[in-house]
PDB file of C-alpha atoms and ligand atoms in Angstrom:
ATOM      1  CA  MET N   1    -101.227 101.366 -70.754  1.00 67.00           C
ATOM      2  CA  GLY N   2    -102.347 104.501 -71.036  1.00 94.00           C
ATOM      3  CA  LEU N   3    -101.065 108.016 -70.642  1.00 98.00           C
ATOM      4  CA  ILE N   4     -99.475 109.426 -68.026  1.00 98.00           C
ATOM      5  CA  LEU N   5     -98.594 112.902 -67.429  1.00 98.00           C
ATOM      6  CA  HIS N   6     -96.537 114.489 -64.467  1.00 98.00           C
ATOM      7  CA  GLU N   7     -97.610 117.944 -64.504  1.00 98.00           C
ATOM      8  CA  ILE N   8     -98.207 120.459 -62.090  1.00 98.00           C
ATOM      9  CA  SER N   9    -101.939 122.748 -62.471  1.00 98.00           C
ATOM     10  CA  ALA N  10    -100.155 126.455 -62.471  1.00 98.00           C
ATOM     11  CA  SER N  11     -97.410 125.358 -65.566  1.00 98.00           C
ATOM     12  CA  PRO N  12     -98.009 127.137 -68.866  1.00 98.00           C
ATOM     13  CA  PRO N  13     -95.965 124.485 -70.856  1.00 98.00           C
ATOM     14  CA  VAL N  14     -98.956 122.004 -68.462  1.00 98.00           C
ATOM     15  CA  ARG N  15    -101.677 123.746 -69.222  1.00 98.00           C
ATOM     16  CA  ALA N  16    -100.463 123.602 -73.201  1.00 99.00           C
ATOM     17  CA  VAL N  17    -100.331 119.316 -73.203  1.00 99.00           C
ATOM     18  CA  LYS N  18    -103.855 119.420 -71.040  1.00 98.00           C
ATOM     19  CA  LEU N  19    -105.270 121.808 -74.045  1.00 98.00           C
ATOM     20  CA  CYS N  20    -104.058 119.254 -76.830  1.00 98.00           C
ATOM     21  CA  LEU N  21    -104.942 116.381 -75.040  1.00 98.00           C
ATOM     22  CA  LYS N  22    -108.446 117.530 -74.895  1.00 98.00           C
ATOM     23  CA  GLU N  23    -108.529 118.785 -78.323  1.00 98.00           C
ATOM     24  CA  LEU N  24    -107.298 115.139 -79.853  1.00 98.00           C
ATOM     25  CA  GLY N  25    -110.375 113.473 -76.805  1.00 98.00           C
ATOM     26  CA  LEU N  26    -107.476 111.809 -75.028  1.00 98.00           C
ATOM     27  CA  GLU N  27    -107.316 110.816 -71.367  1.00 97.00           C
ATOM     28  CA  ALA N  28    -104.359 110.857 -69.582  1.00 98.00           C
ATOM     29  CA  GLU N  29    -103.527 110.069 -66.011  1.00 98.00           C
ATOM     30  CA  TYR N  30    -101.763 113.094 -64.002  1.00 98.00           C
ATOM     31  CA  LYS N  31     -99.527 112.666 -61.676  1.00 98.00           C
ATOM     32  CA  LEU N  32     -98.712 115.635 -59.730  1.00 98.00           C
ATOM     33  CA  CYS N  33     -94.694 116.644 -59.366  1.00 98.00           C
ATOM     34  CA  ASN N  34     -95.588 119.597 -56.676  1.00 97.00           C
ATOM     35  CA  LEU N  35     -92.495 121.949 -57.805  1.00 96.00           C
ATOM     36  CA  LEU N  36     -92.514 123.882 -54.682  1.00 92.00           C
ATOM     37  CA  ALA N  37     -91.556 121.031 -53.080  1.00 94.00           C
ATOM     38  CA  LYS N  38     -88.371 120.431 -55.072  1.00 95.00           C
ATOM     39  CA  GLU N  39     -90.284 117.203 -55.878  1.00 96.00           C
ATOM     40  CA  GLN N  40     -88.765 117.446 -59.731  1.00 97.00           C
ATOM     41  CA  LEU N  41     -85.839 116.891 -58.567  1.00 97.00           C
ATOM     42  CA  GLY N  42     -86.019 113.487 -57.176  1.00 97.00           C
ATOM     43  CA  PRO N  43     -83.989 110.668 -58.505  1.00 96.00           C
ATOM     44  CA  GLU N  44     -87.514 108.954 -59.696  1.00 96.00           C
ATOM     45  CA  TYR N  45     -88.308 111.670 -61.336  1.00 98.00           C
ATOM     46  CA  GLN N  46     -85.372 112.909 -62.991  1.00 97.00           C
ATOM     47  CA  LYS N  47     -84.738 108.907 -63.861  1.00 97.00           C
ATOM     48  CA  LYS N  48     -87.524 109.601 -66.280  1.00 98.00           C
ATOM     49  CA  ASN N  49     -86.595 113.597 -67.387  1.00 98.00           C
ATOM     50  CA  PRO N  50     -83.233 114.208 -66.430  1.00 98.00           C
ATOM     51  CA  GLN N  51     -84.072 117.851 -67.163  1.00 98.00           C
ATOM     52  CA  HIS N  52     -86.212 117.537 -64.620  1.00 98.00           C
ATOM     53  CA  THR N  53     -88.923 119.880 -66.117  1.00 98.00           C
ATOM     54  CA  VAL N  54     -92.511 119.321 -66.385  1.00 98.00           C
ATOM     55  CA  PRO N  55     -94.801 118.309 -68.262  1.00 98.00           C
ATOM     56  CA  THR N  56     -92.908 115.081 -68.712  1.00 98.00           C
ATOM     57  CA  LEU N  57     -95.282 112.353 -71.048  1.00 98.00           C
ATOM     58  CA  GLU N  58     -95.052 108.526 -70.237  1.00 98.00           C
ATOM     59  CA  ASP N  59     -96.629 106.544 -72.822  1.00 98.00           C
ATOM     60  CA  GLY N  60     -95.600 103.084 -72.293  1.00 97.00           C
ATOM     61  CA  ASP N  61     -92.104 102.689 -72.289  1.00 97.00           C
ATOM     62  CA  PHE N  62     -91.792 105.694 -74.610  1.00 98.00           C
ATOM     63  CA  ILE N  63     -90.864 108.786 -72.072  1.00 98.00           C
ATOM     64  CA  ILE N  64     -90.653 112.413 -73.734  1.00 98.00           C
ATOM     65  CA  TRP N  65     -90.787 116.060 -72.145  1.00 98.00           C
ATOM     66  CA  ASP N  66     -90.800 119.371 -73.242  1.00 98.00           C
ATOM     67  CA  SER N  67     -94.537 120.524 -74.141  1.00 98.00           C
ATOM     68  CA  HIS N  68     -93.402 121.176 -77.949  1.00 98.00           C
ATOM     69  CA  ALA N  69     -92.191 117.885 -78.126  1.00 98.00           C
ATOM     70  CA  ILE N  70     -94.996 116.120 -76.509  1.00 99.00           C
ATOM     71  CA  ASN N  71     -97.759 117.655 -78.362  1.00 98.00           C
ATOM     72  CA  GLY N  72     -95.784 116.793 -81.797  1.00 98.00           C
ATOM     73  CA  TYR N  73     -96.097 113.324 -80.459  1.00 98.00           C
ATOM     74  CA  LEU N  74     -99.573 113.111 -79.758  1.00 98.00           C
ATOM     75  CA  VAL N  75    -100.704 114.891 -82.954  1.00 98.00           C
ATOM     76  CA  SER N  76     -98.390 112.572 -84.906  1.00 98.00           C
ATOM     77  CA  THR N  77     -99.408 109.764 -82.930  1.00 98.00           C
ATOM     78  CA  TYR N  78    -103.036 109.951 -82.130  1.00 98.00           C
ATOM     79  CA  ALA N  79    -104.533 112.871 -84.005  1.00 98.00           C
ATOM     80  CA  LYS N  80    -107.261 111.931 -86.781  1.00 97.00           C
ATOM     81  CA  ASN N  81    -105.662 114.083 -89.329  1.00 97.00           C
ATOM     82  CA  ASP N  82    -102.442 116.711 -89.465  1.00 97.00           C
ATOM     83  CA  SER N  83    -104.403 120.373 -88.703  1.00 97.00           C
ATOM     84  CA  LEU N  84    -103.057 120.696 -85.162  1.00 98.00           C
ATOM     85  CA  TYR N  85     -99.637 119.884 -86.419  1.00 98.00           C
ATOM     86  CA  PRO N  86     -99.771 120.299 -90.354  1.00 98.00           C
ATOM     87  CA  LYS N  87     -97.613 117.597 -92.493  1.00 97.00           C
ATOM     88  CA  GLU N  88     -97.237 120.066 -95.621  1.00 98.00           C
ATOM     89  CA  PRO N  89     -93.668 121.200 -94.838  1.00 98.00           C
ATOM     90  CA  LYS N  90     -93.339 124.976 -95.483  1.00 98.00           C
ATOM     91  CA  VAL N  91     -97.000 125.104 -93.176  1.00 98.00           C
ATOM     92  CA  ARG N  92     -94.989 123.364 -90.548  1.00 98.00           C
ATOM     93  CA  ALA N  93     -92.138 125.027 -90.693  1.00 98.00           C
ATOM     94  CA  ILE N  94     -94.538 128.498 -89.719  1.00 98.00           C
ATOM     95  CA  VAL N  95     -95.814 126.143 -87.054  1.00 98.00           C
ATOM     96  CA  ASP N  96     -92.689 124.924 -85.483  1.00 98.00           C
ATOM     97  CA  GLN N  97     -90.962 128.666 -86.074  1.00 98.00           C
ATOM     98  CA  ARG N  98     -94.132 130.037 -83.633  1.00 98.00           C
ATOM     99  CA  LEU N  99     -93.156 126.712 -81.342  1.00 98.00           C
ATOM    100  CA  HIS N 100     -89.632 128.220 -80.827  1.00 98.00           C
ATOM    101  CA  PHE N 101     -90.389 131.390 -80.693  1.00 98.00           C
ATOM    102  CA  ASP N 102     -92.553 130.561 -77.432  1.00 98.00           C
ATOM    103  CA  SER N 103     -89.981 128.080 -75.822  1.00 98.00           C
ATOM    104  CA  GLY N 104     -86.593 130.841 -76.821  1.00 98.00           C
ATOM    105  CA  VAL N 105     -88.378 134.425 -76.514  1.00 98.00           C
ATOM    106  CA  LEU N 106     -91.855 134.111 -74.406  1.00 98.00           C
ATOM    107  CA  PHE N 107     -91.267 131.268 -72.523  1.00 98.00           C
ATOM    108  CA  SER N 108     -87.445 131.913 -71.779  1.00 98.00           C
ATOM    109  CA  ALA N 109     -88.885 135.430 -70.203  1.00 98.00           C
ATOM    110  CA  LEU N 110     -91.233 134.233 -68.066  1.00 98.00           C
ATOM    111  CA  ARG N 111     -88.926 131.118 -66.907  1.00 98.00           C
ATOM    112  CA  ASN N 112     -86.475 134.120 -66.124  1.00 98.00           C
ATOM    113  CA  ILE N 113     -89.052 135.853 -63.916  1.00 98.00           C
ATOM    114  CA  GLY N 114     -90.351 132.178 -62.044  1.00 97.00           C
ATOM    115  CA  ALA N 115     -87.054 131.585 -61.223  1.00 97.00           C
ATOM    116  CA  LYS N 116     -86.617 134.890 -59.216  1.00 98.00           C
ATOM    117  CA  ILE N 117     -90.243 135.164 -57.558  1.00 97.00           C
ATOM    118  CA  PHE N 118     -91.324 131.858 -57.538  1.00 95.00           C
ATOM    119  CA  PHE N 119     -88.201 129.833 -56.278  1.00 94.00           C
ATOM    120  CA  ALA N 120     -85.362 132.654 -54.999  1.00 95.00           C
ATOM    121  CA  GLY N 121     -87.619 134.703 -52.967  1.00 94.00           C
ATOM    122  CA  GLU N 122     -87.867 138.325 -54.489  1.00 97.00           C
ATOM    123  CA  LYS N 123     -90.765 139.808 -54.235  1.00 96.00           C
ATOM    124  CA  GLU N 124     -91.047 142.213 -56.796  1.00 97.00           C
ATOM    125  CA  ILE N 125     -90.104 141.447 -60.484  1.00 98.00           C
ATOM    126  CA  ARG N 126     -86.805 143.705 -62.135  1.00 98.00           C
ATOM    127  CA  GLU N 127     -87.395 146.160 -64.206  1.00 98.00           C
ATOM    128  CA  GLU N 128     -85.242 144.510 -67.541  1.00 98.00           C
ATOM    129  CA  ASP N 129     -87.236 141.571 -66.807  1.00 98.00           C
ATOM    130  CA  LYS N 130     -90.108 143.022 -67.549  1.00 98.00           C
ATOM    131  CA  GLN N 131     -88.978 144.596 -70.307  1.00 98.00           C
ATOM    132  CA  LYS N 132     -88.022 141.059 -71.804  1.00 98.00           C
ATOM    133  CA  VAL N 133     -91.854 140.740 -71.479  1.00 98.00           C
ATOM    134  CA  ARG N 134     -92.566 143.200 -73.414  1.00 98.00           C
ATOM    135  CA  GLU N 135     -90.215 142.517 -76.252  1.00 98.00           C
ATOM    136  CA  GLY N 136     -92.112 139.395 -76.641  1.00 98.00           C
ATOM    137  CA  LEU N 137     -95.295 140.569 -76.177  1.00 98.00           C
ATOM    138  CA  ALA N 138     -94.789 142.693 -79.162  1.00 98.00           C
ATOM    139  CA  PHE N 139     -93.434 140.738 -81.503  1.00 98.00           C
ATOM    140  CA  LEU N 140     -96.677 138.457 -81.140  1.00 98.00           C
ATOM    141  CA  GLU N 141     -98.758 141.117 -81.656  1.00 98.00           C
ATOM    142  CA  LYS N 142     -96.837 141.483 -85.033  1.00 98.00           C
ATOM    143  CA  PHE N 143     -97.514 138.092 -85.649  1.00 98.00           C
ATOM    144  CA  LEU N 144    -101.035 138.540 -84.854  1.00 98.00           C
ATOM    145  CA  GLU N 145    -101.480 141.510 -87.220  1.00 98.00           C
ATOM    146  CA  GLY N 146    -104.253 140.361 -89.538  1.00 97.00           C
ATOM    147  CA  LYS N 147    -104.548 136.650 -88.580  1.00 98.00           C
ATOM    148  CA  LYS N 148    -107.037 134.627 -86.642  1.00 98.00           C
ATOM    149  CA  PHE N 149    -104.773 132.862 -84.697  1.00 98.00           C
ATOM    150  CA  ILE N 150    -100.788 132.740 -84.302  1.00 98.00           C
ATOM    151  CA  THR N 151    -100.650 131.437 -88.322  1.00 98.00           C
ATOM    152  CA  GLY N 152    -103.593 132.276 -89.308  1.00 97.00           C
ATOM    153  CA  ASP N 153    -107.361 130.940 -89.556  1.00 97.00           C
ATOM    154  CA  SER N 154    -107.214 127.975 -87.492  1.00 98.00           C
ATOM    155  CA  PHE N 155    -105.412 126.698 -84.285  1.00 98.00           C
ATOM    156  CA  ASN N 156    -102.457 124.134 -83.769  1.00 98.00           C
ATOM    157  CA  ILE N 157     -99.959 123.548 -81.420  1.00 99.00           C
ATOM    158  CA  ALA N 158     -98.508 126.620 -81.532  1.00 98.00           C
ATOM    159  CA  ASP N 159    -101.647 128.503 -80.302  1.00 99.00           C
ATOM    160  CA  PHE N 160    -101.376 126.192 -77.095  1.00 99.00           C
ATOM    161  CA  SER N 161     -97.864 127.297 -76.603  1.00 99.00           C
ATOM    162  CA  VAL N 162     -98.392 130.517 -77.690  1.00 99.00           C
ATOM    163  CA  TYR N 163    -101.736 131.162 -75.561  1.00 99.00           C
ATOM    164  CA  THR N 164    -100.532 129.576 -72.216  1.00 99.00           C
ATOM    165  CA  THR N 165     -97.113 131.264 -71.938  1.00 99.00           C
ATOM    166  CA  ALA N 166     -98.677 134.513 -72.891  1.00 98.00           C
ATOM    167  CA  SER N 167    -101.825 134.433 -70.761  1.00 98.00           C
ATOM    168  CA  CYS N 168     -99.046 134.204 -67.725  1.00 98.00           C
ATOM    169  CA  LEU N 169     -96.873 136.759 -68.963  1.00 98.00           C
ATOM    170  CA  LEU N 170     -99.810 138.905 -68.666  1.00 98.00           C
ATOM    171  CA  VAL N 171    -100.587 138.337 -65.356  1.00 98.00           C
ATOM    172  CA  PHE N 172     -96.484 139.559 -64.672  1.00 98.00           C
ATOM    173  CA  VAL N 173     -96.918 142.765 -66.792  1.00 98.00           C
ATOM    174  CA  PRO N 174    -100.486 143.113 -66.879  1.00 98.00           C
ATOM    175  CA  GLU N 175    -100.396 145.778 -69.857  1.00 98.00           C
ATOM    176  CA  LEU N 176    -102.863 144.193 -72.601  1.00 98.00           C
ATOM    177  CA  ASP N 177    -104.563 147.442 -73.090  1.00 98.00           C
ATOM    178  CA  LYS N 178    -101.224 148.387 -74.869  1.00 98.00           C
ATOM    179  CA  TYR N 179    -101.267 144.819 -77.380  1.00 98.00           C
ATOM    180  CA  PRO N 180    -104.767 144.813 -78.549  1.00 98.00           C
ATOM    181  CA  ASN N 181    -104.237 142.022 -81.499  1.00 98.00           C
ATOM    182  CA  VAL N 182    -103.047 140.136 -78.390  1.00 98.00           C
ATOM    183  CA  ALA N 183    -106.057 140.847 -76.404  1.00 98.00           C
ATOM    184  CA  LYS N 184    -108.694 139.641 -79.227  1.00 98.00           C
ATOM    185  CA  TYR N 185    -106.645 136.532 -79.748  1.00 98.00           C
ATOM    186  CA  PHE N 186    -107.097 135.858 -75.873  1.00 98.00           C
ATOM    187  CA  ASP N 187    -110.309 136.199 -76.907  1.00 98.00           C
ATOM    188  CA  THR N 188    -110.692 133.750 -79.614  1.00 98.00           C
ATOM    189  CA  CYS N 189    -108.309 131.141 -78.218  1.00 98.00           C
ATOM    190  CA  LYS N 190    -110.937 131.150 -74.975  1.00 98.00           C
ATOM    191  CA  SER N 191    -113.822 130.309 -77.606  1.00 98.00           C
ATOM    192  CA  SER N 192    -111.984 127.852 -79.351  1.00 98.00           C
ATOM    193  CA  PHE N 193    -110.266 125.538 -77.498  1.00 98.00           C
ATOM    194  CA  LYS N 194    -112.117 122.577 -76.142  1.00 98.00           C
ATOM    195  CA  GLY N 195    -109.896 122.503 -72.663  1.00 98.00           C
ATOM    196  CA  ILE N 196    -110.691 126.053 -72.079  1.00 98.00           C
ATOM    197  CA  SER N 197    -112.036 125.244 -68.308  1.00 97.00           C
ATOM    198  CA  THR N 198    -109.249 123.776 -67.065  1.00 97.00           C
ATOM    199  CA  ASP N 199    -107.098 125.699 -68.603  1.00 98.00           C
ATOM    200  CA  ASP N 200    -108.514 128.926 -66.730  1.00 98.00           C
ATOM    201  CA  GLU N 201    -107.905 126.498 -64.052  1.00 98.00           C
ATOM    202  CA  GLY N 202    -104.151 126.434 -64.065  1.00 98.00           C
ATOM    203  CA  LEU N 203    -104.181 129.822 -65.093  1.00 98.00           C
ATOM    204  CA  GLN N 204    -106.229 131.019 -61.558  1.00 98.00           C
ATOM    205  CA  ALA N 205    -103.651 128.699 -60.398  1.00 98.00           C
ATOM    206  CA  PHE N 206    -100.873 130.715 -61.797  1.00 98.00           C
ATOM    207  CA  LYS N 207    -101.967 133.709 -60.646  1.00 98.00           C
ATOM    208  CA  ASP N 208    -102.901 132.923 -56.795  1.00 98.00           C
ATOM    209  CA  LEU N 209     -99.164 131.409 -56.561  1.00 97.00           C
ATOM    210  CA  PHE N 210     -97.657 134.849 -57.880  1.00 98.00           C
ATOM    211  CA  LYS N 211    -100.300 137.051 -55.737  1.00 97.00           C
ATOM    212  CA  LYS N 212     -99.120 134.417 -52.573  1.00 97.00           C
ATOM    213  CA  ALA N 213     -95.272 135.158 -53.874  1.00 96.00           C
ATOM    214  CA  THR N 214     -95.225 138.848 -53.781  1.00 96.00           C
ATOM    215  CA  SER N 215     -97.568 140.021 -50.764  1.00 93.00           C
ATOM    216  CA  GLY N 216     -96.339 140.371 -47.648  1.00 68.00           C
TER     217      GLY N 216
HETATM  218  N1  GSH C   1     -89.385 124.170 -72.369  1.00 56.61           N
HETATM  219  C1  GSH C   1     -90.217 123.512 -71.868  1.00 56.61           C
HETATM  220  C2  GSH C   1     -90.191 124.165 -70.292  1.00 56.61           C
HETATM  221  C3  GSH C   1     -90.584 123.328 -69.008  1.00 56.61           C
HETATM  222  C4  GSH C   1     -90.180 123.775 -67.764  1.00 56.61           C
HETATM  223  O1  GSH C   1     -89.378 124.912 -67.974  1.00 56.61           O
HETATM  224  N2  GSH C   1     -90.713 123.746 -66.881  1.00 56.61           N
HETATM  225  C5  GSH C   1     -90.916 124.686 -65.438  1.00 56.61           C
HETATM  226  C6  GSH C   1     -92.097 124.871 -64.858  1.00 56.61           C
HETATM  227  S1  GSH C   1     -93.378 125.677 -65.597  1.00 56.61           S
HETATM  228  C7  GSH C   1     -90.119 123.737 -64.946  1.00 56.61           C
HETATM  229  O2  GSH C   1     -90.412 122.609 -64.680  1.00 56.61           O
HETATM  230  N3  GSH C   1     -89.194 124.134 -63.899  1.00 56.61           N
HETATM  231  C8  GSH C   1     -88.607 123.020 -63.041  1.00 56.61           C
HETATM  232  C9  GSH C   1     -87.280 122.870 -63.186  1.00 56.61           C
HETATM  233  O3  GSH C   1     -86.711 123.101 -64.206  1.00 56.61           O
HETATM  234  O4  GSH C   1     -86.566 122.146 -62.410  1.00 56.61           O
HETATM  235  C10 GSH C   1     -91.228 122.906 -72.040  1.00 56.61           C
HETATM  236  O5  GSH C   1     -92.235 123.588 -72.921  1.00 56.61           O
HETATM  237  O6  GSH C   1     -91.818 121.746 -71.050  1.00 56.61           O
END
C-alpha cells in the first residue's frame, strides 16, 4: 500500500513534507483537505487526526501527523542514508533543536497571524503579532551566521521546516532586506532542494490566499 498525504498546497508544514518526499524520491497520493471549507473538522478526518491539522500521512495502517514527526519517520523508514536526519546523538540534537525552534517559535508566530487573517476575517496584521515574527526572524538570522544551512554545510529536515515557515513569515512581514543571512539562505535552499518547483507553487498559493484575505 502506498503513502497518502492529506494536504493543502499553501500550508508551510505540508510544503516541508513534500520537500522531504521529493528529496527521498518517494511518491505519495495527495488528498486535498480544504481548510477554508473546514474539511479538517469532519468526523472522518478527525478519526485519523484528532488534532485536525494538515499534513497527515498514512502509510498503510500507520497514521502520523505533524510535519516534523512525519519527516523524521520518512527518513528513518525510507532513506538510503541518515543525512536528512542524522543518527549521531549530538548532531541529531541540533537538528531537533531547530525543528522545535520551527514549531515553537517560527510556526507559532505564523499560525497566530494565520488564524486571524484567514479564519477570523481580520484585514490587517496586528503590530504585536508582527513583532513576534521579527523576533523569530532575528533568531534565525543569528543561527545562520557563518552557515550555509540551518545546522551547517548540508541540509536536513530542519531546513525543510524552517525554509517553508520563514518564507511565509516574510509574506506577512516583507522585510527580507533586514535579514541578509536569511536572504542568502533562501537562495541556497532554492538552488539545493529537489522539490523546489512544487514548493514554489505552494508558496505562491499562500501569497494568493493572503492577498485575497487582506484585499477589499
Ligand atoms: N505542528 C504542525 C502544525 C500543523 C498546522 O497547524 N497546520 C495548519 C495549516 S498550516 C492546520 O492544519 N490548521 C487547521 C486546524 O488547525 O484546524 C505541523 O508541523 O504539521
